[in-house]
PDB file of C-alpha atoms and ligand atoms in Angstrom:
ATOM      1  CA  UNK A   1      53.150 142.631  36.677  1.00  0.00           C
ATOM      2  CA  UNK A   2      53.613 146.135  35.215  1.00  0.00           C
ATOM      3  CA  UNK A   3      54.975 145.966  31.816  1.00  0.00           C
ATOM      4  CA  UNK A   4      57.942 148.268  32.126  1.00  0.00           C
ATOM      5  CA  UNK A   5      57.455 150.116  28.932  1.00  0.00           C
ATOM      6  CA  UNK A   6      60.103 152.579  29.667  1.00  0.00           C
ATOM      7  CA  UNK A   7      62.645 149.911  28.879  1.00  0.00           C
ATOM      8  CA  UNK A   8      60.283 147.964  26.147  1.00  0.00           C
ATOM      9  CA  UNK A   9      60.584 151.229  23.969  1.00  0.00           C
ATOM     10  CA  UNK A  10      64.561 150.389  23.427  1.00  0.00           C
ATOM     11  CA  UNK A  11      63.314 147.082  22.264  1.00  0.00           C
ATOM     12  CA  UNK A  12      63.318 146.556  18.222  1.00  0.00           C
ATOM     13  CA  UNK A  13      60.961 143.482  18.450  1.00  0.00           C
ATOM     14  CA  UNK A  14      60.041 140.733  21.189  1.00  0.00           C
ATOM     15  CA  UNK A  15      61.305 137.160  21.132  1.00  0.00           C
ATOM     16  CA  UNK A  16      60.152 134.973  23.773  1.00  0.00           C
ATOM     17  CA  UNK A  17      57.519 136.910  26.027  1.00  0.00           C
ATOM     18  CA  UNK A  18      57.462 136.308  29.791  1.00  0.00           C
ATOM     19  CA  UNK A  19      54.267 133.845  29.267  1.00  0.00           C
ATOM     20  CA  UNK A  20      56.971 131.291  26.745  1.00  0.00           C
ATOM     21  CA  UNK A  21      59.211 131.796  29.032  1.00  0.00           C
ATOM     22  CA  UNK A  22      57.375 130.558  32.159  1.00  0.00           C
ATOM     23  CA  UNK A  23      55.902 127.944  30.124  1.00  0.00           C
ATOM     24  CA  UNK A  24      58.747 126.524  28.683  1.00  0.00           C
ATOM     25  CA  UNK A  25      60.926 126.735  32.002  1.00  0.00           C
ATOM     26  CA  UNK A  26      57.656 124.708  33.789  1.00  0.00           C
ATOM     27  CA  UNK A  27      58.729 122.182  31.155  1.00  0.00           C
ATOM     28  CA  UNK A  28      62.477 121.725  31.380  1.00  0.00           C
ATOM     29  CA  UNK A  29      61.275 121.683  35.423  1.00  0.00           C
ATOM     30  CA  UNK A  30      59.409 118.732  35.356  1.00  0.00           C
ATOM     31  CA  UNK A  31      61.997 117.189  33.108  1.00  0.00           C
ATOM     32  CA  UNK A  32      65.012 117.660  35.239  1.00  0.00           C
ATOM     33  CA  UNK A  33      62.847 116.458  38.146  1.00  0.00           C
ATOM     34  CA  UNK A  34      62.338 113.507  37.016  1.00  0.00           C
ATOM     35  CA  UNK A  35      65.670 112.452  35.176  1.00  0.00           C
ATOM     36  CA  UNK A  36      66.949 113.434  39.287  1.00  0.00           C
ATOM     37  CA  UNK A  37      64.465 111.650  41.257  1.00  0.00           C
ATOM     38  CA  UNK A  38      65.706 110.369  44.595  1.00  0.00           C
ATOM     39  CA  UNK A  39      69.060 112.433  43.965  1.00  0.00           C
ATOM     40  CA  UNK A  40      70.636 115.614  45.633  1.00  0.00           C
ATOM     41  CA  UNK A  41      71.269 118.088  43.030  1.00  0.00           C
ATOM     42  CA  UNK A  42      74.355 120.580  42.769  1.00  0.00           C
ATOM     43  CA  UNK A  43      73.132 122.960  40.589  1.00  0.00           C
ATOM     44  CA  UNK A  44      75.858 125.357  39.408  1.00  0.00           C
ATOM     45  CA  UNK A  45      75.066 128.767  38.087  1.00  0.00           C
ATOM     46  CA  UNK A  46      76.733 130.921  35.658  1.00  0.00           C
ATOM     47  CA  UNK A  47      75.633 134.462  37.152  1.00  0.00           C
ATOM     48  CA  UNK A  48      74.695 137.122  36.746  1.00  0.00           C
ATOM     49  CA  UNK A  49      72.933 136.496  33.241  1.00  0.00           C
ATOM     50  CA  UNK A  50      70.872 133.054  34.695  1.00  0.00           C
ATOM     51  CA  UNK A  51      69.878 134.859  37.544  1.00  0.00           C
ATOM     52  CA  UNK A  52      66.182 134.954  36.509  1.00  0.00           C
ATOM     53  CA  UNK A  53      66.322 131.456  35.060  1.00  0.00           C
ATOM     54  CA  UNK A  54      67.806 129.912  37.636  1.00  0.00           C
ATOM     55  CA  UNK A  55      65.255 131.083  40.270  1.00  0.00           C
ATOM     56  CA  UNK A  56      62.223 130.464  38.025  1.00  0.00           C
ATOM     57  CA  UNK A  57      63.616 127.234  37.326  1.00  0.00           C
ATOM     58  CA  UNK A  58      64.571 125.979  40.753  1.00  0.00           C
ATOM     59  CA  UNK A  59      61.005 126.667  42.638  1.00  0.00           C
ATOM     60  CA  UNK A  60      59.519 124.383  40.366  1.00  0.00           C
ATOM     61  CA  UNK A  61      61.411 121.326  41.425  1.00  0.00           C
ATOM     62  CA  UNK A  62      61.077 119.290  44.375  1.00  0.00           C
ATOM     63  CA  UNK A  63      64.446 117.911  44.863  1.00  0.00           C
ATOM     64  CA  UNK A  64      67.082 118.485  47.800  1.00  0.00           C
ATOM     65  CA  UNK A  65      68.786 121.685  46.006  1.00  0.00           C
ATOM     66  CA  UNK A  66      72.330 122.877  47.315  1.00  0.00           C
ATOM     67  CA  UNK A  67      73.333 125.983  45.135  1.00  0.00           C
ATOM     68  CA  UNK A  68      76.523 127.348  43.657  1.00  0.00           C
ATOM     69  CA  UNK A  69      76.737 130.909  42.276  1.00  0.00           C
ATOM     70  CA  UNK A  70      79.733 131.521  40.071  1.00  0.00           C
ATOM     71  CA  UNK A  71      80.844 134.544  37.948  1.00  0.00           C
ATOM     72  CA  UNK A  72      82.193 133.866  34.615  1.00  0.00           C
ATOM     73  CA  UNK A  73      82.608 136.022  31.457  1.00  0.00           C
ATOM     74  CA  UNK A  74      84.181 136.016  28.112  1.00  0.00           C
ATOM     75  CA  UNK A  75      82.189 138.957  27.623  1.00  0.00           C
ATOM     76  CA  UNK A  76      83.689 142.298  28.843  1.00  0.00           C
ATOM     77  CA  UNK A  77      80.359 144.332  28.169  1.00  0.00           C
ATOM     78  CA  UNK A  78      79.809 144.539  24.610  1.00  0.00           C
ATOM     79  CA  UNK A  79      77.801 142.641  22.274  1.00  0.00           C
ATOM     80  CA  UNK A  80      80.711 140.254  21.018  1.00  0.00           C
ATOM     81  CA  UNK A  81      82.971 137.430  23.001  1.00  0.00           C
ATOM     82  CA  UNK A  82      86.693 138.781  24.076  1.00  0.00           C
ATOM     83  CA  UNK A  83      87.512 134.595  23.480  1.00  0.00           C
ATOM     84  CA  UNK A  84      88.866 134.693  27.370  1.00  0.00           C
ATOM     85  CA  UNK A  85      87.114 132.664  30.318  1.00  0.00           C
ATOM     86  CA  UNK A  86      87.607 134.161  33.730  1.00  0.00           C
ATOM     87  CA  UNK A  87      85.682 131.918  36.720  1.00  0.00           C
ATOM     88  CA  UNK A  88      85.534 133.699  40.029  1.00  0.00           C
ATOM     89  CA  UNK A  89      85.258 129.928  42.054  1.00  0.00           C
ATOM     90  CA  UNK A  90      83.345 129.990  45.138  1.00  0.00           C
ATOM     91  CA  UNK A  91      85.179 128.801  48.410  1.00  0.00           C
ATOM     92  CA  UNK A  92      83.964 125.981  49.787  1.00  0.00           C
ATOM     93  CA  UNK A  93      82.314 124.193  47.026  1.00  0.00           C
ATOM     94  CA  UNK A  94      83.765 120.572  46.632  1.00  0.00           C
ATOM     95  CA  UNK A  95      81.375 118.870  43.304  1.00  0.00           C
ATOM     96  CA  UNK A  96      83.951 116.019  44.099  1.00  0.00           C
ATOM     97  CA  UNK A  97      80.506 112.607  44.103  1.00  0.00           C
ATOM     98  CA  UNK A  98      77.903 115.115  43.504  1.00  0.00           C
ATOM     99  CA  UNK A  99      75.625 115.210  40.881  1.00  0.00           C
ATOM    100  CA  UNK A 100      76.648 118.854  38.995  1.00  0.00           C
ATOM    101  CA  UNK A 101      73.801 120.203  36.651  1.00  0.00           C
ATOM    102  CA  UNK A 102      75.581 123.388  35.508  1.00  0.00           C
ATOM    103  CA  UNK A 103      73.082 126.345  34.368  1.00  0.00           C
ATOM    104  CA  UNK A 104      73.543 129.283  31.975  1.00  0.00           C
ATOM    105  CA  UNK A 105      71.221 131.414  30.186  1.00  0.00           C
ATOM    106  CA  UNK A 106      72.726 131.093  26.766  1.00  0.00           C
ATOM    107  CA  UNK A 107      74.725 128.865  25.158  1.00  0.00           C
ATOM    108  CA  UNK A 108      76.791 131.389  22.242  1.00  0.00           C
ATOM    109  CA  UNK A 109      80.568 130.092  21.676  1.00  0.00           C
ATOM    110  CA  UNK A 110      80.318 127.634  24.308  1.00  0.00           C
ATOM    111  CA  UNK A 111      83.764 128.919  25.183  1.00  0.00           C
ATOM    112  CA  UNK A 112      82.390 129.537  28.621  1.00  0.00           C
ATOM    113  CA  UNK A 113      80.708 126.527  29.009  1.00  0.00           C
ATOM    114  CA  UNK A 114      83.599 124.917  27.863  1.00  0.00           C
ATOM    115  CA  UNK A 115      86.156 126.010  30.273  1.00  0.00           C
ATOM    116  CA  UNK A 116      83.904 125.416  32.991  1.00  0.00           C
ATOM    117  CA  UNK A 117      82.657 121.956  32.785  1.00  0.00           C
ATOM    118  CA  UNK A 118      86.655 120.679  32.464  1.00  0.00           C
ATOM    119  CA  UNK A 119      87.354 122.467  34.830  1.00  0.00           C
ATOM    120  CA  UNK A 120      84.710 120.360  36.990  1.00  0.00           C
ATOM    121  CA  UNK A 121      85.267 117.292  35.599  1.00  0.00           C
ATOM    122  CA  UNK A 122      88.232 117.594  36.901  1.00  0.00           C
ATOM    123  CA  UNK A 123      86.820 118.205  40.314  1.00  0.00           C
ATOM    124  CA  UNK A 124      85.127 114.568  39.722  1.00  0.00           C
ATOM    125  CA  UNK A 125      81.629 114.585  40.257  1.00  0.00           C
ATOM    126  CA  UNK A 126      79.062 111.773  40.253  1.00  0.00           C
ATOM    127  CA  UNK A 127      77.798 113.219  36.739  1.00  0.00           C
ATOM    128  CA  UNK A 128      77.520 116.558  34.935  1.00  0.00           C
ATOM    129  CA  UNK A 129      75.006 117.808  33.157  1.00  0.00           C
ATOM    130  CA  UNK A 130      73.879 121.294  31.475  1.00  0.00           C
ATOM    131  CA  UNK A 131      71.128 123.260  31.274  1.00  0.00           C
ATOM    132  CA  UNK A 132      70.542 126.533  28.818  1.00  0.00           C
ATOM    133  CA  UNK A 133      67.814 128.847  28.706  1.00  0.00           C
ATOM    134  CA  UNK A 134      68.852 130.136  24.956  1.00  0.00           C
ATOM    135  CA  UNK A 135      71.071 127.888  22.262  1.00  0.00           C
ATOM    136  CA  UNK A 136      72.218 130.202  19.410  1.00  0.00           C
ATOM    137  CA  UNK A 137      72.327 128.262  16.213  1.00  0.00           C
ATOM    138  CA  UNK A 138      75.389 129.896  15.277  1.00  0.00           C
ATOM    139  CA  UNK A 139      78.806 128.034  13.851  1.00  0.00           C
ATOM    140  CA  UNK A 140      80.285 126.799  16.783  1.00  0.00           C
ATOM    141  CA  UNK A 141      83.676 127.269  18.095  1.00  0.00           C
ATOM    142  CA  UNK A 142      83.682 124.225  20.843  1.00  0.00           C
ATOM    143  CA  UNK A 143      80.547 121.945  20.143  1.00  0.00           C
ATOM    144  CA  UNK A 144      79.170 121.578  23.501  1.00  0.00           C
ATOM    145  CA  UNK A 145      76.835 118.475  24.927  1.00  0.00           C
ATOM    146  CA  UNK A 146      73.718 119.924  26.092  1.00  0.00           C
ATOM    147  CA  UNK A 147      71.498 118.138  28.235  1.00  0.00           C
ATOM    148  CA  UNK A 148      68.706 120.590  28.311  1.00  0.00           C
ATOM    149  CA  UNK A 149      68.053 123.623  26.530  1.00  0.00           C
ATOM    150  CA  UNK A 150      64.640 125.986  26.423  1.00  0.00           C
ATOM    151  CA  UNK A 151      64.934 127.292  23.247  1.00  0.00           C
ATOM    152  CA  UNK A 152      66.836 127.435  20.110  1.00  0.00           C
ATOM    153  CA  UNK A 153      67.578 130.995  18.574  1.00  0.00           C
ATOM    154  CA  UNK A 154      68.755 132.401  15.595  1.00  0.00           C
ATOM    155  CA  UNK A 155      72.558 134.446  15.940  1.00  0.00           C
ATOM    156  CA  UNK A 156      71.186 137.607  17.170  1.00  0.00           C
ATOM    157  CA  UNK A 157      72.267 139.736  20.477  1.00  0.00           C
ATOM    158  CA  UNK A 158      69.584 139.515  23.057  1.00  0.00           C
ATOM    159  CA  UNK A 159      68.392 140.985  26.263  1.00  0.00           C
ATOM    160  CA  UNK A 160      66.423 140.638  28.856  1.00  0.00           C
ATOM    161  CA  UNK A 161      65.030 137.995  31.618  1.00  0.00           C
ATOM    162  CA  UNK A 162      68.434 138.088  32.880  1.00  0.00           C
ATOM    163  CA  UNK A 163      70.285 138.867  30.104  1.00  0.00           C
ATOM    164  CA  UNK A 164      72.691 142.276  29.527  1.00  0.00           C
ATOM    165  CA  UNK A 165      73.277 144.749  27.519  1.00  0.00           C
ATOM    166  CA  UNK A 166      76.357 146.875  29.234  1.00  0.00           C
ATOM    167  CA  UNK A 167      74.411 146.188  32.523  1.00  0.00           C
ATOM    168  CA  UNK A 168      71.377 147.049  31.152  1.00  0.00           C
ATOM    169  CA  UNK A 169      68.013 145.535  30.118  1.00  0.00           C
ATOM    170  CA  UNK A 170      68.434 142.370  32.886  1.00  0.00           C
ATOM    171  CA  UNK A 171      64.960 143.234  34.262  1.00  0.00           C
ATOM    172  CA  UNK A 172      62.932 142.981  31.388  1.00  0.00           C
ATOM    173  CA  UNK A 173      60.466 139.509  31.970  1.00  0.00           C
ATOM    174  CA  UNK A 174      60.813 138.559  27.958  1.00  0.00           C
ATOM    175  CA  UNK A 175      63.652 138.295  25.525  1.00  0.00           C
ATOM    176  CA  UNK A 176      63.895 140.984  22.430  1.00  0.00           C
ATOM    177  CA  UNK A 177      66.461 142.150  20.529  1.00  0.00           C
ATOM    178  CA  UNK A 178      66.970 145.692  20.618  1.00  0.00           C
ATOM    179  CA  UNK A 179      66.717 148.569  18.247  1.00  0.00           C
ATOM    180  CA  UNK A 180      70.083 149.334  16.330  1.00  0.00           C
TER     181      UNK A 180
HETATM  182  P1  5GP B   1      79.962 131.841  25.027  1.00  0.00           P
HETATM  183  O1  5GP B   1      81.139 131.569  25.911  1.00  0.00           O
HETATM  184  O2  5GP B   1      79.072 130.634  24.813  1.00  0.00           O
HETATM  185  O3  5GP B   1      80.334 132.491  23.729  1.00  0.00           O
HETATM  186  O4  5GP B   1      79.139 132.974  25.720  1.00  0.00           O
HETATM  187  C1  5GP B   1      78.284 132.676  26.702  1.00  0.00           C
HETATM  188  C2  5GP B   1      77.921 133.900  27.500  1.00  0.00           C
HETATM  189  O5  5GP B   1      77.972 135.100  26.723  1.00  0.00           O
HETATM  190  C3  5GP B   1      76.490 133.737  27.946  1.00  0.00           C
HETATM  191  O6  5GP B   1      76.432 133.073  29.171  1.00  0.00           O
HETATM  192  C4  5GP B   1      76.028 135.157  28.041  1.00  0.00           C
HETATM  193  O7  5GP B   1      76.339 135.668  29.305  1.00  0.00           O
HETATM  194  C5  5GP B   1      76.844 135.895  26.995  1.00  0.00           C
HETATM  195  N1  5GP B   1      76.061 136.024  25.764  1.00  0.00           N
HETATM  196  C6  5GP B   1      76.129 135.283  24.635  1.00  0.00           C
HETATM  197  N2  5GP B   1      75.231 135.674  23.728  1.00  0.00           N
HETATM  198  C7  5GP B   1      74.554 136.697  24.294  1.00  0.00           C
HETATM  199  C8  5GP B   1      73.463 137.527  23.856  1.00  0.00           C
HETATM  200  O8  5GP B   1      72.915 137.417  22.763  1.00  0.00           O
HETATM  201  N3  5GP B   1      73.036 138.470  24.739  1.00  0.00           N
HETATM  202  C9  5GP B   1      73.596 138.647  25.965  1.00  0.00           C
HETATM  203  N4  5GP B   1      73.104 139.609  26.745  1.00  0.00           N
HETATM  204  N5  5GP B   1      74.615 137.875  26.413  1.00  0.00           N
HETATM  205  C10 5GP B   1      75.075 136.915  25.581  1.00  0.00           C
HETATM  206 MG1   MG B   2      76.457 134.244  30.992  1.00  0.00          MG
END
């Protein structure tokens, strides 16, 4: 792949590059494969930050996969959380016996999070789990059970593979932290 240095320039440092990444989502593949075997999986995604996750992560595991795309955001562009959950719910979608794995890229607050999983408990499926990409170590305002997480990060703001900054920066393939 070409390495998009236009874009790399407005990074202050690298991460995770695209080659953790990969490597670590292969893992967290093969785990979730297993812990599901013989199941249907709902997976639920928290878009439009997972989007690159969520695809990596799915073609690596052979499972019966139906898919859920849902917008959420306590985020309103900026680089700090508003403290408000909005969830744009899909029509359709039922989770009522189904075995939910919910995805996100990063797990911050776990406001969002939050809000959504009792919102689908509610909706009483089979079981629920949660996948993140990123878990900022970071005092938390609602402790959140994760089920499976990539990596664990310090409190920084971070772009890329997926991940925003005012719309920007979503197509870079690692995770940096840009320049101030
Ligand atoms: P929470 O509700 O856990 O505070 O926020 C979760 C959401 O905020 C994440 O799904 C993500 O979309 C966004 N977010 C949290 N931290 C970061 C970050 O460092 N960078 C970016 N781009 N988004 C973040
Ligand atoms: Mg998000």
């Amino acid at each position: 792949m070409a390495p998009l240095t236009g874009i790399l320039s407005d990074l202050d440092r690298v991460l995770l590059s695209a080659e953790e990444i990969h490597a670590r989502v292969a893992e967290m593949a093969a785990q979730i494969e297993s812990d599901y075997a013989g199941k249907v999986i709902t997976v639920v995604v928290l878009m439009d930050g997972a989007l690159f996750f969520v695809s990596d992560l799915l073609r690596q595991i052979d499972l019966p996969i139906r898919l859920v795309t849902l917008g959420a955001s306590s985020y309103q562009g900026g680089t700090e959380s508003s403290g408000q959950v909005k969830i744009q719910w899909p029509t359709g979608a039922c989770f009522a016996d189904e075995n939910v794995l919910l995805l996100d890229d990063i797990l911050d607050t776990g406001l969002t999070l939050s809000v959504l999983r009792e919102r689908l408990l509610i909706k009483k499926p089979a079981s629920l789990r949660t996948a993140v990409l990123l878990d900022k170590k970071r005092p938390r305002s609602h402790d959140y059970p994760l089920d499976y997480c990539g990596f664990e990060i310090a409190d920084e703001f971070v772009v890329g593979y997926g991940m925003d900054y005012q719309g920007r920066f979503r197509n870079l393939p690692c995770i940096g932290i840009l320049k101030p």
